[in-house]
Amino acid sequence: MYRLRYFFAFALFSAAAAFMTGCDIPLGTPEERMFKAAKHDYERNMLKLLDKGINPDITDSAGWTPLMWAAAKDNVDTLKLLHLRGGDINHRNKKGETALHVAARWSRLDTIEYLLSIGARPEALDRLGWPPLMWAAMQGRTDVVIALSQGGARMNFKDTNGNTALMMAANRGRTETVKAMLELGVNPLLTNKAGQTAADVARQSKYTELAGLIEQTIKKAPPRKTTGK
């Protein structure tokens, strides 16, 4: 009985140690192990799997690659390894999202900065017709918005309804994000297909103070064109 208890205790300890240290993952197919390595930042395991010839751009049922999962989890070291081994940083899943979309939605700043530094496209559109900037602005991820701006994102981009990222932030009452975008020079005079400016959108969503802030910025700034990217 004592030996049996000892055996189970040792087995549990070994399993816990494997999980904590990221040693070899014994269960599942090589492809399943690759996804697990991407999600948990098991860089050493990922290297072994890649050395065995596993395709870095294999996809799961939703069209996600291991690189996209590494981006979602902010596992930059594993993401770097996948990229160096040929992983496509601009691959799209079934929703049309790239790794940059995923990182923006999950507010993974380190990942975003790395992806932009190696050529990820900030203008890529998902199936909703949105670039990563729209998601970041809507969610009030101010640091991500700034990083995308520095990485070449089109700050006055309009979606199919004519809405801009500034309007998305205004609609959700993201005051700090709106302030940052205005400081970055985003045009507050642009209108959507309903003829609304960002201030109009904020007021419609009951964010009266935010609408006033946008209008004060317009009064202080020199005249702008109401069109453009």
GROMACS .gro file of C-alpha atoms in nm:
model
  229
    1MET     CA    1   0.000   0.000   0.000
    2TYR     CA    2   0.282   0.234   0.092
    3ARG     CA    3   0.458   0.160  -0.238
    4LEU     CA    4   0.137   0.229  -0.432
    5ARG     CA    5   0.090   0.564  -0.260
    6TYR     CA    6   0.454   0.648  -0.323
    7PHE     CA    7   0.415   0.560  -0.692
    8PHE     CA    8   0.110   0.785  -0.737
    9ALA     CA    9   0.273   1.068  -0.541
   10PHE     CA   10   0.585   1.044  -0.756
   11ALA     CA   11   0.375   1.036  -1.075
   12LEU     CA   12   0.183   1.347  -0.971
   13PHE     CA   13   0.505   1.527  -0.878
   14SER     CA   14   0.662   1.436  -1.213
   15ALA     CA   15   0.357   1.558  -1.405
   16ALA     CA   16   0.354   1.886  -1.212
   17ALA     CA   17   0.725   1.932  -1.271
   18ALA     CA   18   0.681   1.870  -1.641
   19PHE     CA   19   0.406   2.132  -1.658
   20MET     CA   20   0.600   2.389  -1.459
   21THR     CA   21   0.932   2.351  -1.639
   22GLY     CA   22   0.803   2.294  -1.990
   23CYS     CA   23   0.984   1.963  -2.041
   24ASP     CA   24   0.871   1.723  -2.314
   25ILE     CA   25   0.496   1.698  -2.365
   26PRO     CA   26   0.434   1.325  -2.413
   27LEU     CA   27   0.063   1.321  -2.501
   28GLY     CA   28  -0.107   1.386  -2.835
   29THR     CA   29   0.009   1.401  -3.192
   30PRO     CA   30   0.311   1.613  -3.287
   31GLU     CA   31   0.071   1.872  -3.425
   32GLU     CA   32  -0.127   1.887  -3.101
   33ARG     CA   33   0.196   1.918  -2.906
   34MET     CA   34   0.301   2.206  -3.128
   35PHE     CA   35  -0.016   2.399  -3.049
   36LYS     CA   36   0.031   2.327  -2.679
   37ALA     CA   37   0.390   2.447  -2.695
   38ALA     CA   38   0.276   2.770  -2.864
   39LYS     CA   39   0.007   2.836  -2.605
   40HIS     CA   40   0.229   2.766  -2.303
   41ASP     CA   41   0.558   2.911  -2.435
   42TYR     CA   42   0.738   2.576  -2.432
   43GLU     CA   43   1.013   2.705  -2.657
   44ARG     CA   44   1.239   2.401  -2.621
   45ASN     CA   45   0.958   2.165  -2.717
   46MET     CA   46   0.869   2.383  -3.012
   47LEU     CA   47   1.229   2.368  -3.134
   48LYS     CA   48   1.230   1.988  -3.115
   49LEU     CA   49   0.905   1.964  -3.308
   50LEU     CA   50   1.026   2.202  -3.576
   51ASP     CA   51   1.352   2.007  -3.602
   52LYS     CA   52   1.141   1.699  -3.675
   53GLY     CA   53   0.993   1.877  -3.975
   54ILE     CA   54   0.651   1.974  -3.843
   55ASN     CA   55   0.503   2.252  -4.056
   56PRO     CA   56   0.507   2.580  -3.857
   57ASP     CA   57   0.192   2.691  -4.040
   58ILE     CA   58  -0.034   2.399  -3.953
   59THR     CA   59  -0.384   2.518  -3.866
   60ASP     CA   60  -0.650   2.415  -3.617
   61SER     CA   61  -1.023   2.394  -3.692
   62ALA     CA   62  -1.057   2.774  -3.670
   63GLY     CA   63  -0.765   2.837  -3.904
   64TRP     CA   64  -0.527   2.946  -3.628
   65THR     CA   65  -0.158   2.865  -3.662
   66PRO     CA   66   0.077   2.803  -3.367
   67LEU     CA   67   0.223   3.148  -3.434
   68MET     CA   68  -0.120   3.306  -3.389
   69TRP     CA   69  -0.166   3.125  -3.058
   70ALA     CA   70   0.176   3.242  -2.942
   71ALA     CA   71   0.070   3.597  -3.032
   72ALA     CA   72  -0.257   3.563  -2.841
   73LYS     CA   73  -0.074   3.443  -2.532
   74ASP     CA   74   0.205   3.703  -2.564
   75ASN     CA   75   0.465   3.426  -2.588
   76VAL     CA   76   0.716   3.633  -2.781
   77ASP     CA   77   1.011   3.392  -2.762
   78THR     CA   78   0.809   3.108  -2.911
   79LEU     CA   79   0.664   3.345  -3.170
   80LYS     CA   80   1.015   3.452  -3.270
   81LEU     CA   81   1.119   3.089  -3.312
   82LEU     CA   82   0.818   3.012  -3.530
   83HIS     CA   83   0.887   3.318  -3.744
   84LEU     CA   84   1.253   3.225  -3.788
   85ARG     CA   85   1.145   2.878  -3.898
   86GLY     CA   86   0.917   3.014  -4.167
   87GLY     CA   87   0.592   3.083  -3.983
   88ASP     CA   88   0.372   3.329  -4.174
   89ILE     CA   89   0.312   3.640  -3.962
   90ASN     CA   90   0.036   3.754  -4.197
   91HIS     CA   91  -0.155   3.425  -4.214
   92ARG     CA   92  -0.532   3.469  -4.180
   93ASN     CA   93  -0.766   3.247  -3.981
   94LYS     CA   94  -1.124   3.172  -4.084
   95LYS     CA   95  -1.235   3.513  -3.952
   96GLY     CA   96  -0.975   3.683  -4.167
   97GLU     CA   97  -0.768   3.776  -3.862
   98THR     CA   98  -0.390   3.793  -3.863
   99ALA     CA   99  -0.160   3.751  -3.564
  100LEU     CA  100  -0.163   4.130  -3.531
  101HIS     CA  101  -0.544   4.133  -3.506
  102VAL     CA  102  -0.529   3.871  -3.234
  103ALA     CA  103  -0.256   4.051  -3.041
  104ALA     CA  104  -0.446   4.381  -3.067
  105ARG     CA  105  -0.772   4.230  -2.940
  106TRP     CA  106  -0.590   4.069  -2.648
  107SER     CA  107  -0.377   4.380  -2.583
  108ARG     CA  108  -0.044   4.200  -2.619
  109LEU     CA  109   0.185   4.501  -2.648
  110ASP     CA  110   0.521   4.321  -2.659
  111THR     CA  111   0.392   4.090  -2.930
  112ILE     CA  112   0.248   4.380  -3.129
  113GLU     CA  113   0.576   4.570  -3.122
  114TYR     CA  114   0.767   4.261  -3.233
  115LEU     CA  115   0.521   4.176  -3.511
  116LEU     CA  116   0.537   4.530  -3.646
  117SER     CA  117   0.917   4.521  -3.637
  118ILE     CA  118   0.927   4.213  -3.863
  119GLY     CA  119   0.676   4.327  -4.121
  120ALA     CA  120   0.329   4.244  -3.994
  121ARG     CA  121   0.075   4.448  -4.191
  122PRO     CA  122  -0.122   4.694  -3.974
  123GLU     CA  123  -0.358   4.763  -4.265
  124ALA     CA  124  -0.473   4.399  -4.298
  125LEU     CA  125  -0.852   4.369  -4.278
  126ASP     CA  126  -1.049   4.087  -4.117
  127ARG     CA  127  -1.383   3.961  -4.253
  128LEU     CA  128  -1.560   4.251  -4.081
  129GLY     CA  129  -1.342   4.488  -4.281
  130TRP     CA  130  -1.152   4.601  -3.972
  131PRO     CA  131  -0.777   4.648  -3.926
  132PRO     CA  132  -0.624   4.577  -3.582
  133LEU     CA  133  -0.651   4.948  -3.495
  134MET     CA  134  -1.032   4.936  -3.487
  135TRP     CA  135  -1.034   4.658  -3.228
  136ALA     CA  136  -0.774   4.830  -3.012
  137ALA     CA  137  -0.962   5.162  -3.018
  138MET     CA  138  -1.299   5.004  -2.946
  139GLN     CA  139  -1.157   4.823  -2.644
  140GLY     CA  140  -0.975   5.127  -2.513
  141ARG     CA  141  -0.627   4.976  -2.550
  142THR     CA  142  -0.449   5.309  -2.563
  143ASP     CA  143  -0.096   5.168  -2.555
  144VAL     CA  144  -0.181   4.937  -2.844
  145VAL     CA  145  -0.332   5.224  -3.044
  146ILE     CA  146  -0.011   5.423  -2.999
  147ALA     CA  147   0.206   5.126  -3.098
  148LEU     CA  148  -0.002   5.065  -3.411
  149SER     CA  149   0.023   5.434  -3.500
  150GLN     CA  150   0.400   5.419  -3.468
  151GLY     CA  151   0.395   5.101  -3.678
  152GLY     CA  152   0.227   5.269  -3.973
  153ALA     CA  153  -0.143   5.210  -3.914
  154ARG     CA  154  -0.380   5.432  -4.112
  155MET     CA  155  -0.527   5.632  -3.826
  156ASN     CA  156  -0.814   5.783  -4.027
  157PHE     CA  157  -0.917   5.456  -4.194
  158LYS     CA  158  -1.291   5.416  -4.254
  159ASP     CA  159  -1.475   5.083  -4.249
  160THR     CA  160  -1.762   4.997  -4.484
  161ASN     CA  161  -1.999   5.208  -4.274
  162GLY     CA  162  -1.763   5.503  -4.279
  163ASN     CA  163  -1.670   5.462  -3.913
  164THR     CA  164  -1.319   5.544  -3.795
  165ALA     CA  165  -1.123   5.408  -3.502
  166LEU     CA  166  -1.185   5.739  -3.323
  167MET     CA  167  -1.559   5.681  -3.361
  168MET     CA  168  -1.522   5.329  -3.222
  169ALA     CA  169  -1.346   5.464  -2.915
  170ALA     CA  170  -1.602   5.745  -2.876
  171ASN     CA  171  -1.892   5.502  -2.905
  172ARG     CA  172  -1.756   5.305  -2.609
  173GLY     CA  173  -1.664   5.608  -2.401
  174ARG     CA  174  -1.290   5.536  -2.412
  175THR     CA  175  -1.183   5.883  -2.301
  176GLU     CA  176  -0.810   5.817  -2.261
  177THR     CA  177  -0.792   5.646  -2.597
  178VAL     CA  178  -0.979   5.932  -2.765
  179LYS     CA  179  -0.741   6.184  -2.605
  180ALA     CA  180  -0.438   5.988  -2.725
  181MET     CA  181  -0.574   5.959  -3.078
  182LEU     CA  182  -0.646   6.331  -3.096
  183GLU     CA  183  -0.290   6.400  -2.978
  184LEU     CA  184  -0.167   6.170  -3.254
  185GLY     CA  185  -0.342   6.393  -3.506
  186VAL     CA  186  -0.646   6.184  -3.591
  187ASN     CA  187  -0.906   6.387  -3.781
  188PRO     CA  188  -1.217   6.444  -3.561
  189LEU     CA  189  -1.413   6.606  -3.846
  190LEU     CA  190  -1.454   6.290  -4.051
  191THR     CA  191  -1.811   6.165  -4.084
  192ASN     CA  192  -1.955   5.817  -4.127
  193LYS     CA  193  -2.228   5.718  -4.372
  194ALA     CA  194  -2.489   5.842  -4.125
  195GLY     CA  195  -2.326   6.187  -4.135
  196GLN     CA  196  -2.195   6.159  -3.778
  197THR     CA  197  -1.863   6.281  -3.646
  198ALA     CA  198  -1.686   6.116  -3.352
  199ALA     CA  199  -1.842   6.381  -3.125
  200ASP     CA  200  -2.188   6.294  -3.257
  201VAL     CA  201  -2.124   5.926  -3.194
  202ALA     CA  202  -2.011   5.995  -2.837
  203ARG     CA  203  -2.318   6.209  -2.767
  204GLN     CA  204  -2.552   5.949  -2.915
  205SER     CA  205  -2.399   5.693  -2.677
  206LYS     CA  206  -2.460   5.929  -2.381
  207TYR     CA  207  -2.094   6.024  -2.338
  208THR     CA  208  -2.167   6.396  -2.330
  209GLU     CA  209  -1.842   6.506  -2.167
  210LEU     CA  210  -1.640   6.308  -2.418
  211ALA     CA  211  -1.834   6.468  -2.703
  212GLY     CA  212  -1.751   6.809  -2.556
  213LEU     CA  213  -1.383   6.718  -2.530
  214ILE     CA  214  -1.373   6.625  -2.899
  215GLU     CA  215  -1.551   6.946  -2.996
  216GLN     CA  216  -1.310   7.155  -2.790
  217THR     CA  217  -1.020   6.992  -2.973
  218ILE     CA  218  -1.180   7.086  -3.305
  219LYS     CA  219  -1.214   7.449  -3.194
  220LYS     CA  220  -0.848   7.467  -3.089
  221ALA     CA  221  -0.711   7.298  -3.400
  222PRO     CA  222  -0.667   7.456  -3.744
  223PRO     CA  223  -0.926   7.368  -4.011
  224ARG     CA  224  -0.896   7.020  -4.158
  225LYS     CA  225  -1.025   6.841  -4.462
  226THR     CA  226  -1.321   6.620  -4.378
  227THR     CA  227  -1.205   6.348  -4.616
  228GLY     CA  228  -0.892   6.143  -4.645
  229LYS     CA  229  -0.727   5.836  -4.501
   0.00000   0.00000   0.00000
